[in-house]
PDB file of C-alpha atoms and ligand atoms in Angstrom:
ATOM      1  CA  MET A  15     -13.669  22.219 -17.719  1.00 73.00           C
ATOM      2  CA  SER A  16     -15.416  18.928 -19.613  1.00 82.00           C
ATOM      3  CA  ASP A  17     -18.949  18.574 -19.025  1.00 84.00           C
ATOM      4  CA  ASN A  18     -18.621  14.656 -19.161  1.00 93.00           C
ATOM      5  CA  CYS A  19     -15.246  14.224 -17.774  1.00 98.00           C
ATOM      6  CA  ILE A  20     -16.197  12.656 -14.104  1.00 98.00           C
ATOM      7  CA  PHE A  21     -12.268  14.388 -12.702  1.00 98.00           C
ATOM      8  CA  CYS A  22     -13.653  17.657 -13.545  1.00 98.00           C
ATOM      9  CA  LYS A  23     -17.223  16.760 -12.037  1.00 98.00           C
ATOM     10  CA  ILE A  24     -15.508  15.606  -8.707  1.00 98.00           C
ATOM     11  CA  VAL A  25     -13.309  19.668  -9.380  1.00 98.00           C
ATOM     12  CA  ARG A  26     -17.550  21.086  -9.377  1.00 97.00           C
ATOM     13  CA  GLY A  27     -18.379  18.856  -6.190  1.00 97.00           C
ATOM     14  CA  GLU A  28     -21.048  17.267  -8.706  1.00 97.00           C
ATOM     15  CA  ILE A  29     -19.579  13.616  -7.495  1.00 97.00           C
ATOM     16  CA  PRO A  30     -18.179  13.013  -4.050  1.00 98.00           C
ATOM     17  CA  CYS A  31     -14.425  12.564  -3.160  1.00 98.00           C
ATOM     18  CA  LYS A  32     -12.430  11.820   0.070  1.00 98.00           C
ATOM     19  CA  LYS A  33      -9.827  14.572  -0.341  1.00 98.00           C
ATOM     20  CA  ALA A  34      -7.258  14.977   0.843  1.00 98.00           C
ATOM     21  CA  TYR A  35      -5.805  18.870  -0.877  1.00 98.00           C
ATOM     22  CA  GLU A  36      -7.544  21.572  -2.750  1.00 98.00           C
ATOM     23  CA  ASP A  37      -6.237  24.888  -3.376  1.00 98.00           C
ATOM     24  CA  ASP A  38      -7.344  27.387  -6.427  1.00 98.00           C
ATOM     25  CA  GLU A  39      -5.557  25.240  -9.125  1.00 98.00           C
ATOM     26  CA  VAL A  40      -5.384  21.599  -7.912  1.00 98.00           C
ATOM     27  CA  LEU A  41      -6.685  18.795  -6.356  1.00 98.00           C
ATOM     28  CA  ALA A  42      -6.115  15.851  -4.548  1.00 98.00           C
ATOM     29  CA  PHE A  43      -8.512  12.740  -3.696  1.00 98.00           C
ATOM     30  CA  HIS A  44      -8.115   8.750  -2.850  1.00 98.00           C
ATOM     31  CA  ASP A  45      -8.561   6.613  -5.346  1.00 98.00           C
ATOM     32  CA  ILE A  46     -11.551   4.471  -5.439  1.00 98.00           C
ATOM     33  CA  HIS A  47     -10.022   1.092  -6.597  1.00 98.00           C
ATOM     34  CA  PRO A  48      -6.850   1.936  -4.415  1.00 97.00           C
ATOM     35  CA  VAL A  49      -3.858  -0.114  -5.340  1.00 95.00           C
ATOM     36  CA  ALA A  50      -2.113  -0.097  -2.455  1.00 96.00           C
ATOM     37  CA  PRO A  51      -2.982   0.971   1.620  1.00 97.00           C
ATOM     38  CA  VAL A  52      -2.606   5.006   0.892  1.00 98.00           C
ATOM     39  CA  HIS A  53      -2.981   5.173  -3.139  1.00 98.00           C
ATOM     40  CA  PHE A  54      -4.535   8.995  -4.015  1.00 98.00           C
ATOM     41  CA  MET A  55      -4.270  11.491  -7.346  1.00 98.00           C
ATOM     42  CA  LEU A  56      -3.543  14.520  -7.674  1.00 98.00           C
ATOM     43  CA  ILE A  57      -4.913  16.650 -11.205  1.00 98.00           C
ATOM     44  CA  PRO A  58      -5.302  20.031 -11.646  1.00 98.00           C
ATOM     45  CA  LYS A  59      -8.479  22.000 -12.372  1.00 98.00           C
ATOM     46  CA  LEU A  60      -7.902  22.349 -15.318  1.00 98.00           C
ATOM     47  CA  HIS A  61      -9.402  20.093 -17.776  1.00 98.00           C
ATOM     48  CA  LEU A  62      -5.896  19.046 -19.578  1.00 98.00           C
ATOM     49  CA  PRO A  63      -6.683  14.923 -20.966  1.00 98.00           C
ATOM     50  CA  SER A  64      -2.820  13.618 -20.117  1.00 98.00           C
ATOM     51  CA  LEU A  65       0.592  15.156 -20.537  1.00 98.00           C
ATOM     52  CA  LEU A  66       0.635  14.483 -24.460  1.00 98.00           C
ATOM     53  CA  GLU A  67      -2.139  17.344 -24.814  1.00 98.00           C
ATOM     54  CA  ALA A  68      -0.136  19.559 -22.065  1.00 98.00           C
ATOM     55  CA  ASP A  69       2.723  22.179 -23.867  1.00 98.00           C
ATOM     56  CA  GLU A  70       5.019  25.545 -22.509  1.00 98.00           C
ATOM     57  CA  ARG A  71       1.705  26.905 -21.054  1.00 98.00           C
ATOM     58  CA  HIS A  72       1.760  24.015 -18.414  1.00 98.00           C
ATOM     59  CA  ALA A  73       4.915  23.196 -16.999  1.00 98.00           C
ATOM     60  CA  ALA A  74       3.851  25.800 -13.868  1.00 98.00           C
ATOM     61  CA  LEU A  75       0.956  23.673 -12.941  1.00 98.00           C
ATOM     62  CA  LEU A  76       3.072  20.275 -13.956  1.00 98.00           C
ATOM     63  CA  GLY A  77       5.983  21.648 -11.426  1.00 98.00           C
ATOM     64  CA  LYS A  78       2.873  22.295  -8.764  1.00 98.00           C
ATOM     65  CA  LEU A  79       1.999  18.959  -8.976  1.00 98.00           C
ATOM     66  CA  LEU A  80       4.865  17.321  -8.286  1.00 98.00           C
ATOM     67  CA  LEU A  81       5.877  19.336  -5.943  1.00 98.00           C
ATOM     68  CA  LEU A  82       2.685  18.622  -4.196  1.00 98.00           C
ATOM     69  CA  ALA A  83       3.084  14.834  -3.963  1.00 98.00           C
ATOM     70  CA  PRO A  84       6.120  14.185  -1.563  1.00 98.00           C
ATOM     71  CA  LYS A  85       3.879  16.668   0.799  1.00 98.00           C
ATOM     72  CA  LEU A  86       0.955  15.624   0.489  1.00 98.00           C
ATOM     73  CA  ALA A  87       2.530  11.805   0.567  1.00 98.00           C
ATOM     74  CA  GLN A  88       4.429  12.123   3.831  1.00 98.00           C
ATOM     75  CA  GLU A  89       1.202  14.097   5.083  1.00 98.00           C
ATOM     76  CA  GLN A  90      -0.590  11.148   4.465  1.00 98.00           C
ATOM     77  CA  GLY A  91       1.926   8.952   5.942  1.00 98.00           C
ATOM     78  CA  LEU A  92       4.066   7.947   3.171  1.00 98.00           C
ATOM     79  CA  THR A  93       7.370   8.942   5.197  1.00 96.00           C
ATOM     80  CA  ASN A  94       9.593   6.581   3.676  1.00 95.00           C
ATOM     81  CA  GLY A  95       8.555   6.703  -0.070  1.00 97.00           C
ATOM     82  CA  PHE A  96       6.030   6.723  -2.506  1.00 97.00           C
ATOM     83  CA  ARG A  97       5.845   5.800  -6.040  1.00 97.00           C
ATOM     84  CA  THR A  98       4.182   8.471  -8.732  1.00 98.00           C
ATOM     85  CA  VAL A  99       3.134   7.027 -11.500  1.00 97.00           C
ATOM     86  CA  ILE A 100       1.034   9.267 -14.804  1.00 98.00           C
ATOM     87  CA  ASN A 101      -0.742   7.007 -17.801  1.00 98.00           C
ATOM     88  CA  SER A 102      -0.877   8.867 -20.695  1.00 98.00           C
ATOM     89  CA  GLY A 103      -2.638   8.017 -23.826  1.00 98.00           C
ATOM     90  CA  LYS A 104      -4.713   4.418 -24.399  1.00 97.00           C
ATOM     91  CA  GLY A 105      -1.189   3.145 -24.948  1.00 97.00           C
ATOM     92  CA  GLY A 106      -0.408   4.230 -21.466  1.00 97.00           C
ATOM     93  CA  GLY A 107      -3.141   2.432 -20.326  1.00 97.00           C
ATOM     94  CA  GLN A 108      -4.622   5.628 -18.664  1.00 98.00           C
ATOM     95  CA  GLU A 109      -8.518   5.292 -18.598  1.00 98.00           C
ATOM     96  CA  VAL A 110      -9.436   8.633 -17.604  1.00 98.00           C
ATOM     97  CA  PHE A 111      -8.978  11.424 -19.769  1.00 98.00           C
ATOM     98  CA  HIS A 112      -8.169  14.112 -17.393  1.00 98.00           C
ATOM     99  CA  LEU A 113      -4.658  14.296 -16.318  1.00 98.00           C
ATOM    100  CA  HIS A 114      -3.314  12.988 -12.881  1.00 98.00           C
ATOM    101  CA  VAL A 115      -0.926  11.844 -10.883  1.00 98.00           C
ATOM    102  CA  HIS A 116      -1.378   8.695  -9.598  1.00 98.00           C
ATOM    103  CA  VAL A 117       0.713   8.798  -6.009  1.00 98.00           C
ATOM    104  CA  ILE A 118       0.946   5.439  -4.514  1.00 97.00           C
ATOM    105  CA  GLY A 119       2.489   3.527  -0.989  1.00 97.00           C
ATOM    106  CA  GLY A 120       2.668   1.885   2.291  1.00 96.00           C
ATOM    107  CA  GLY A 121       2.991  -1.668   2.708  1.00 89.00           C
ATOM    108  CA  ASN A 122       4.836  -3.953   0.052  1.00 89.00           C
ATOM    109  CA  ILE A 123       5.458  -2.053  -3.541  1.00 90.00           C
ATOM    110  CA  PRO A 124       6.648  -4.880  -5.876  1.00 87.00           C
ATOM    111  CA  PRO A 125       9.122  -3.178  -8.491  1.00 88.00           C
ATOM    112  CA  MET A 126       7.176  -1.297 -11.490  1.00 83.00           C
ATOM    113  CA  VAL A 127       8.602  -3.303 -14.237  1.00 78.00           C
ATOM    114  CA  LYS A 128       9.034  -7.369 -14.230  1.00 76.00           C
ATOM    115  CA  ARG A 129      12.342  -7.831 -16.206  1.00 77.00           C
ATOM    116  CA  ASP A 130      12.312 -11.568 -16.705  1.00 72.00           C
ATOM    117  CA  VAL A 131       8.544 -10.913 -18.757  1.00 60.00           C
ATOM    118  CA  ALA A 132       9.564 -10.759 -22.755  1.00 58.00           C
TER     119      ALA A 132
HETATM  120  P1  AMP B   5      -5.748   6.117 -14.905  1.00 85.53           P
HETATM  121  O1  AMP B   5      -5.641   4.482 -15.465  1.00 85.53           O
HETATM  122  O2  AMP B   5      -4.119   6.579 -14.559  1.00 85.53           O
HETATM  123  O3  AMP B   5      -6.695   6.640 -15.592  1.00 85.53           O
HETATM  124  O4  AMP B   5      -5.929   6.150 -13.781  1.00 85.53           O
HETATM  125  C1  AMP B   5      -7.497   6.557 -13.527  1.00 85.53           C
HETATM  126  C2  AMP B   5      -7.642   5.798 -11.408  1.00 85.53           C
HETATM  127  O5  AMP B   5      -8.880   6.874 -11.573  1.00 85.53           O
HETATM  128  C3  AMP B   5      -8.535   4.581 -11.204  1.00 85.53           C
HETATM  129  O6  AMP B   5      -7.276   3.978 -10.537  1.00 85.53           O
HETATM  130  C4  AMP B   5      -9.583   4.635 -11.424  1.00 85.53           C
HETATM  131  O7  AMP B   5     -10.081   3.292  -9.987  1.00 85.53           O
HETATM  132  C5  AMP B   5      -9.576   6.389 -10.239  1.00 85.53           C
HETATM  133  N1  AMP B   5     -11.392   6.474 -10.308  1.00 85.53           N
HETATM  134  C6  AMP B   5     -12.528   6.374 -11.143  1.00 85.53           C
HETATM  135  N2  AMP B   5     -13.374   6.940 -10.738  1.00 85.53           N
HETATM  136  C7  AMP B   5     -13.136   7.505  -9.470  1.00 85.53           C
HETATM  137  C8  AMP B   5     -13.368   8.069  -8.618  1.00 85.53           C
HETATM  138  N3  AMP B   5     -14.693   8.872  -8.964  1.00 85.53           N
HETATM  139  N4  AMP B   5     -12.415   8.518  -7.275  1.00 85.53           N
HETATM  140  C9  AMP B   5     -12.044   8.283  -7.168  1.00 85.53           C
HETATM  141  N5  AMP B   5     -10.547   7.530  -8.122  1.00 85.53           N
HETATM  142  C10 AMP B   5     -12.008   7.164  -9.289  1.00 85.53           C
HETATM  143 ZN1   ZN B   6     -11.752  16.965 -17.047  1.00 85.53          ZN
END
């Protein structure tokens, strides 16, 4: 747990969230600024800043997050597929430094990389 981490505060119930799933290790909640009709995040309850700090000890937890993604996506109505995004570090555009897997879908999901931009 990290005192000043916003997602740790959500885990502790100090900041409200729209919960999609919870167990003893994992929490899923809807993004406050969704970029698509369905946009939620899967996080470990453990304060792990990003994939950059992950190691072999976190393998099972990371696997669990990824295996929950399709299950929860379908529960949220994304029966036709979804996008997962994990931003890692400032260079990866990460803003909240508590590891999270974005699950995004519904509506028109554009290609992720614009190949015509130099
Ligand atoms: P990232 O840029 O990958 O670090 O993503 C951080 C995400 O957290 C952004 O999509 C924010 O909209 C989202 N976010 C920040 N604060 C909250 C909050 N209190 N509840 C839900 N989502 C949040
Ligand atoms: Zn945290």
